[in-house]
Short mmCIF file of C-alpha atoms and ligand atoms in Angstrom, two decimals:
data_model
loop_
_atom_site.label_atom_id
_atom_site.label_comp_id
_atom_site.label_asym_id
_atom_site.label_seq_id
_atom_site.Cartn_x
_atom_site.Cartn_y
_atom_site.Cartn_z
CA UNK A 1245 64.35 -144.79 133.94
CA UNK A 1246 67.65 -145.59 132.26
CA UNK A 1247 66.15 -144.77 128.87
CA UNK A 1248 64.92 -141.33 130.02
CA UNK A 1249 68.24 -140.44 131.64
CA UNK A 1250 70.13 -141.65 128.57
CA UNK A 1251 67.95 -139.51 126.31
CA UNK A 1252 68.63 -136.41 128.46
CA UNK A 1253 72.37 -137.05 128.51
CA UNK A 1254 72.52 -137.56 124.74
CA UNK A 1255 70.64 -134.28 124.32
CA UNK A 1256 73.25 -132.59 126.54
CA UNK A 1257 76.04 -133.83 124.29
CA UNK A 1258 77.27 -136.94 126.10
CA UNK A 1259 78.34 -140.04 124.18
CA UNK A 1260 77.10 -143.14 126.01
CA UNK A 1261 78.10 -146.68 126.73
CA UNK A 1262 74.99 -148.59 127.80
CA UNK A 1263 75.06 -151.86 129.69
CA UNK A 1264 71.90 -153.95 129.40
CA UNK A 1265 71.08 -157.55 130.21
CA UNK A 1266 67.67 -158.35 128.72
CA UNK A 1267 66.17 -154.93 127.85
CA UNK A 1268 67.33 -154.98 124.24
CA UNK A 1269 64.36 -152.92 123.02
CA UNK A 1270 65.23 -150.00 125.35
CA UNK A 1271 68.93 -150.32 124.50
CA UNK A 1272 68.17 -150.12 120.77
CA UNK A 1273 65.96 -147.08 121.42
CA UNK A 1274 68.92 -145.33 123.10
CA UNK A 1275 71.05 -146.23 120.09
CA UNK A 1276 68.39 -144.77 117.76
CA UNK A 1277 68.18 -141.49 119.76
CA UNK A 1278 71.98 -141.31 119.71
CA UNK A 1279 72.05 -141.66 115.92
CA UNK A 1280 69.35 -138.98 115.51
CA UNK A 1281 71.41 -136.59 117.65
CA UNK A 1282 74.74 -137.50 116.07
CA UNK A 1283 76.15 -138.98 119.30
CA UNK A 1284 78.11 -142.15 119.80
CA UNK A 1285 76.32 -145.01 121.61
CA UNK A 1286 78.04 -148.27 122.53
CA UNK A 1287 75.69 -151.09 123.56
CA UNK A 1288 77.17 -153.73 125.85
CA UNK A 1289 75.11 -156.82 126.57
CA UNK A 1290 75.93 -158.75 129.73
CA UNK A 1291 75.21 -159.63 133.33
CA UNK A 1292 76.61 -157.32 136.01
CA UNK A 1293 76.74 -160.25 138.43
CA UNK A 1294 79.76 -161.36 136.40
CA UNK A 1295 82.91 -159.71 137.78
CA UNK A 1296 84.82 -160.25 134.53
CA UNK A 1297 82.08 -158.56 132.50
CA UNK A 1298 82.26 -155.45 134.75
CA UNK A 1299 85.96 -155.04 133.97
CA UNK A 1300 85.47 -155.72 130.26
CA UNK A 1301 82.60 -153.24 130.02
CA UNK A 1302 84.71 -150.38 131.36
CA UNK A 1303 87.69 -151.35 129.21
CA UNK A 1304 85.61 -151.62 126.02
CA UNK A 1305 84.04 -148.24 126.83
CA UNK A 1306 87.44 -146.63 127.24
CA UNK A 1307 88.80 -148.19 124.05
CA UNK A 1308 85.73 -147.12 122.07
CA UNK A 1309 85.22 -143.62 123.51
CA UNK A 1310 88.82 -142.68 124.28
CA UNK A 1311 87.88 -141.35 127.73
CA UNK A 1312 85.44 -141.83 130.60
CA UNK A 1313 83.90 -138.84 132.40
CA UNK A 1314 81.00 -140.35 134.28
CA UNK A 1315 79.43 -143.55 135.53
CA UNK A 1316 75.75 -143.96 136.39
CA UNK A 1317 74.65 -147.16 138.06
CA UNK A 1318 70.93 -147.97 137.88
CA UNK A 1319 70.89 -151.75 137.56
CA UNK A 1320 68.86 -153.42 140.26
CA UNK A 1321 66.60 -156.42 140.66
CA UNK A 1322 63.48 -155.75 142.75
CA UNK A 1323 61.44 -158.71 143.90
CA UNK A 1324 60.10 -160.06 147.16
CA UNK A 1325 62.35 -162.37 149.20
CA UNK A 1326 60.25 -163.36 152.24
CA UNK A 1327 62.57 -164.00 155.18
CA UNK A 1328 61.38 -167.62 155.57
CA UNK A 1329 62.60 -168.55 152.08
CA UNK A 1330 65.59 -166.19 151.83
CA UNK A 1331 68.51 -168.06 150.26
CA UNK A 1332 72.15 -167.48 149.42
CA UNK A 1333 71.08 -167.45 145.77
CA UNK A 1334 68.50 -164.66 146.20
CA UNK A 1335 70.94 -162.62 148.32
CA UNK A 1336 73.64 -162.91 145.62
CA UNK A 1337 71.12 -162.22 142.87
CA UNK A 1338 70.63 -158.78 144.43
CA UNK A 1339 74.02 -158.11 145.99
CA UNK A 1340 76.14 -158.76 142.92
CA UNK A 1341 74.53 -156.42 140.36
CA UNK A 1342 73.65 -153.76 142.95
CA UNK A 1343 76.60 -153.48 145.35
CA UNK A 1344 79.45 -155.58 143.97
CA UNK A 1345 79.06 -154.32 140.40
CA UNK A 1346 78.89 -150.72 141.60
CA UNK A 1347 82.20 -151.06 143.43
CA UNK A 1348 83.94 -152.95 140.59
CA UNK A 1349 82.68 -150.64 137.81
CA UNK A 1350 83.61 -147.58 139.88
CA UNK A 1351 87.11 -148.86 140.61
CA UNK A 1352 87.78 -149.55 136.92
CA UNK A 1353 86.18 -146.29 135.78
CA UNK A 1354 88.14 -144.29 138.37
CA UNK A 1355 91.45 -145.48 136.95
CA UNK A 1356 90.30 -144.35 133.48
CA UNK A 1357 89.07 -140.97 134.78
CA UNK A 1358 92.31 -140.05 136.52
CA UNK A 1359 94.13 -138.96 133.31
CA UNK A 1360 91.29 -136.51 132.54
CA UNK A 1361 92.19 -132.83 132.67
CA UNK A 1362 90.99 -130.43 135.40
CA UNK A 1363 90.54 -130.66 139.16
CA UNK A 1364 87.31 -132.67 138.94
CA UNK A 1365 88.11 -135.60 136.67
CA UNK A 1366 84.91 -137.58 136.89
CA UNK A 1367 81.52 -138.20 138.50
CA UNK A 1368 79.85 -141.36 139.74
CA UNK A 1369 76.14 -141.53 140.56
CA UNK A 1370 74.37 -144.49 142.17
CA UNK A 1371 70.65 -145.11 142.45
CA UNK A 1372 69.64 -146.10 145.98
CA UNK A 1373 66.38 -146.17 147.88
CA UNK A 1374 64.89 -143.71 150.42
CA UNK A 1375 63.91 -146.62 152.71
CA UNK A 1376 67.51 -147.73 153.28
CA UNK A 1377 68.32 -144.75 155.48
CA UNK A 1378 64.89 -144.55 157.14
CA UNK A 1379 62.82 -147.67 157.44
CA UNK A 1380 63.28 -150.74 155.27
CA UNK A 1381 59.94 -152.43 154.71
CA UNK A 1382 59.22 -156.14 155.11
CA UNK A 1383 59.66 -158.93 152.53
CA UNK A 1384 62.53 -157.32 150.61
CA UNK A 1385 65.49 -158.42 152.76
CA UNK A 1386 67.85 -159.27 149.88
CA UNK A 1387 67.09 -155.99 148.10
CA UNK A 1388 67.62 -153.86 151.22
CA UNK A 1389 70.83 -155.56 152.29
CA UNK A 1390 72.23 -154.91 148.79
CA UNK A 1391 70.98 -151.31 148.61
CA UNK A 1392 72.35 -150.69 152.11
CA UNK A 1393 75.76 -151.86 150.93
CA UNK A 1394 75.38 -149.60 147.88
CA UNK A 1395 74.76 -146.54 150.09
CA UNK A 1396 77.82 -147.43 152.17
CA UNK A 1397 79.89 -147.96 149.02
CA UNK A 1398 78.98 -144.45 147.86
CA UNK A 1399 80.48 -142.95 151.05
CA UNK A 1400 83.50 -145.28 151.01
CA UNK A 1401 84.34 -144.56 147.37
CA UNK A 1402 83.71 -140.82 147.75
CA UNK A 1403 86.52 -140.80 150.30
CA UNK A 1404 88.78 -143.15 148.31
CA UNK A 1405 88.40 -141.19 145.07
CA UNK A 1406 88.65 -137.66 146.52
CA UNK A 1407 89.70 -135.10 145.47
CA UNK A 1408 89.39 -136.06 141.81
CA UNK A 1409 86.22 -138.11 141.35
CA UNK A 1410 82.91 -137.21 143.04
CA UNK A 1411 80.58 -140.01 144.15
CA UNK A 1412 76.93 -139.44 145.09
CA UNK A 1413 73.66 -141.31 145.32
CA UNK A 1414 70.03 -140.54 144.50
CA UNK A 1415 67.86 -142.32 147.08
CA UNK A 1416 64.63 -142.66 145.15
CA UNK A 1417 61.12 -142.94 146.41
CA UNK A 1418 58.22 -144.25 144.30
CA UNK A 1419 58.85 -143.21 140.70
CA UNK A 1420 57.77 -145.96 138.28
CA UNK A 1421 55.53 -148.82 139.42
CA UNK A 1422 57.43 -152.09 139.58
CA UNK A 1423 55.72 -154.87 137.62
CA UNK A 1424 55.22 -157.04 140.67
CA UNK A 1425 53.25 -154.37 142.57
CA UNK A 1426 49.49 -154.27 142.19
CA UNK A 1427 47.73 -151.00 141.32
CA UNK A 1428 46.28 -150.95 144.85
CA UNK A 1429 49.73 -151.33 146.43
CA UNK A 1430 51.09 -148.57 144.22
CA UNK A 1431 48.24 -146.19 145.16
CA UNK A 1432 48.84 -146.88 148.86
CA UNK A 1433 52.57 -146.25 148.44
CA UNK A 1434 51.84 -142.89 146.80
CA UNK A 1435 49.34 -141.97 149.56
CA UNK A 1436 52.14 -142.54 152.11
CA UNK A 1437 54.23 -139.75 150.58
CA UNK A 1438 53.65 -136.24 152.00
CA UNK A 1439 53.41 -134.90 148.44
CA UNK A 1440 50.84 -137.61 147.52
CA UNK A 1441 52.50 -138.31 144.21
CA UNK A 1442 55.16 -140.30 142.41
CA UNK A 1443 58.62 -138.79 141.90
CA UNK A 1444 58.66 -137.03 138.53
CA UNK A 1445 60.97 -138.37 135.86
CA UNK A 1446 62.08 -134.83 135.06
CA UNK A 1447 63.23 -134.43 138.70
CA UNK A 1448 65.22 -137.66 138.39
CA UNK A 1449 66.82 -136.51 135.15
CA UNK A 1450 67.58 -133.00 136.45
CA UNK A 1451 69.12 -134.28 139.69
CA UNK A 1452 71.20 -136.85 137.81
CA UNK A 1453 72.48 -134.14 135.46
CA UNK A 1454 73.26 -131.85 138.42
CA UNK A 1455 75.21 -134.61 140.19
CA UNK A 1456 77.13 -135.28 136.98
CA UNK A 1457 78.21 -131.66 136.80
CA UNK A 1458 78.68 -130.73 140.49
CA UNK A 1459 82.11 -129.56 141.64
CA UNK A 1460 81.82 -129.54 145.43
CA UNK A 1461 79.43 -132.31 146.48
CA UNK A 1462 80.57 -135.84 147.28
CA UNK A 1463 79.57 -138.75 149.54
CA UNK A 1464 75.98 -137.47 149.57
CA UNK A 1465 72.80 -139.56 149.60
CA UNK A 1466 70.03 -137.32 148.26
CA UNK A 1467 66.44 -138.34 149.02
CA UNK A 1468 64.28 -137.77 145.94
CA UNK A 1469 61.09 -139.32 147.24
CA UNK A 1470 58.11 -136.92 147.32
CA UNK A 1471 59.04 -136.38 150.98
CA UNK A 1472 58.50 -140.04 151.96
CA UNK A 1473 61.46 -140.02 154.38
CA UNK A 1474 59.75 -137.50 156.66
CA UNK A 1475 56.49 -139.44 156.82
CA UNK A 1476 57.54 -141.77 159.63
CA UNK A 1477 57.93 -145.51 159.81
CA UNK A 1478 55.64 -148.45 160.29
CA UNK A 1479 55.64 -152.23 160.12
CA UNK A 1480 54.02 -152.59 156.72
CA UNK A 1481 55.41 -154.85 154.04
CA UNK A 1482 55.60 -152.17 151.33
CA UNK A 1483 56.85 -148.59 151.76
N1 NAP B 1642 61.09 -147.29 140.04
C1 NAP B 1642 61.04 -146.82 141.27
O1 NAP B 1642 59.99 -146.30 141.72
C2 NAP B 1642 62.26 -146.87 142.15
C3 NAP B 1642 62.15 -146.64 143.54
C4 NAP B 1642 63.28 -146.71 144.33
C5 NAP B 1642 64.51 -146.96 143.77
N2 NAP B 1642 64.61 -147.18 142.40
C6 NAP B 1642 65.93 -147.47 141.84
O2 NAP B 1642 66.14 -146.70 140.65
C7 NAP B 1642 66.87 -147.47 139.69
C8 NAP B 1642 66.11 -147.52 138.37
O3 NAP B 1642 64.81 -148.03 138.62
P1 NAP B 1642 63.87 -148.57 137.44
O4 NAP B 1642 62.48 -148.51 137.94
O5 NAP B 1642 64.24 -147.92 136.15
O6 NAP B 1642 64.34 -150.09 137.43
P2 NAP B 1642 64.01 -151.23 136.33
O7 NAP B 1642 63.10 -150.73 135.28
O8 NAP B 1642 63.60 -152.44 137.09
O9 NAP B 1642 65.42 -151.42 135.68
C9 NAP B 1642 66.45 -151.95 136.42
C10 NAP B 1642 67.37 -152.60 135.42
O10 NAP B 1642 68.37 -153.30 136.17
C11 NAP B 1642 68.88 -154.23 135.27
N3 NAP B 1642 69.51 -155.36 135.97
C12 NAP B 1642 69.03 -156.09 136.99
N4 NAP B 1642 69.89 -157.08 137.28
C13 NAP B 1642 70.93 -156.96 136.40
C14 NAP B 1642 72.11 -157.69 136.18
N5 NAP B 1642 72.42 -158.76 136.92
N6 NAP B 1642 72.94 -157.30 135.18
C15 NAP B 1642 72.63 -156.24 134.41
N7 NAP B 1642 71.51 -155.51 134.57
C16 NAP B 1642 70.67 -155.87 135.55
C17 NAP B 1642 67.72 -154.75 134.43
O11 NAP B 1642 68.23 -154.87 133.13
P3 NAP B 1642 67.56 -155.81 132.00
O12 NAP B 1642 66.14 -155.36 131.93
O13 NAP B 1642 68.33 -155.49 130.76
O14 NAP B 1642 67.68 -157.22 132.47
C18 NAP B 1642 66.68 -153.62 134.56
O15 NAP B 1642 66.35 -153.07 133.31
C19 NAP B 1642 67.09 -148.84 140.33
O16 NAP B 1642 68.35 -148.86 140.93
C20 NAP B 1642 66.00 -148.91 141.39
O17 NAP B 1642 66.35 -149.77 142.48
C21 NAP B 1642 63.52 -147.16 141.59
#
């Protein structure tokens, strides 16, 4: 998803700083698209669980680009953590890159956005999950605790950074099948959405672009989920 959003932003004229951990192929593809379009792309390799790296990433971006207008946070592990075997390690493995990194990157980026001209000086967009606000499903405790903190952080930072920097969240429903889900699980997940389909990538891109350009929307969690949040809850292990 990061690659598709990056492509759309490069096409709209943004220069990009891209943080990746192991997806070098996708990062290099973004770099290639940037070169084709004559945009600047800075690739930063590191682990967002590392607090120091979060600070360095923002600083290197500012030094290289000369300004920061926007921050998008997509990074997120997604794997089962059955409650019986839930550990401090698996909780941190989710919480750090999802919630802690979002807060640290936002704090650093905010201080670099403040000198920007105009009333709105920057935009921050997080990627959450429809199920956080409605009905977390079973076997993903570490993921949901972290995404829940992310949704709260969006509202907290929206208030802290007002009136200059707008902070919003896209709460996604099923969009791209995670590797660990079987085809059968994925089909069942899609059947559970009122629209009986996956979220389209073009909707994700268009909403992200809108949130990066909005002037009067902040602290909002927008469900982009083929209507899944109105389909009711259950006790199943996958949404
Ligand atoms: N796909 C869906 O249907 C769906 C549904 C609901 C919500 N979402 C949310 O939408 C966002 C994008 O989803 P996606 O499907 O594009 O996810 P994805 O393909 O799994 O990509 C997530 C990326 O997070 C990065 N990441 C994980 N831990 C990291 C760490 N410690 N440090 C740095 N990077 C780390 C990984 O980078 P590397 O590969 O470089 O290691 C990975 O490429 C995520 O926040 C996800 O939770 C997606």
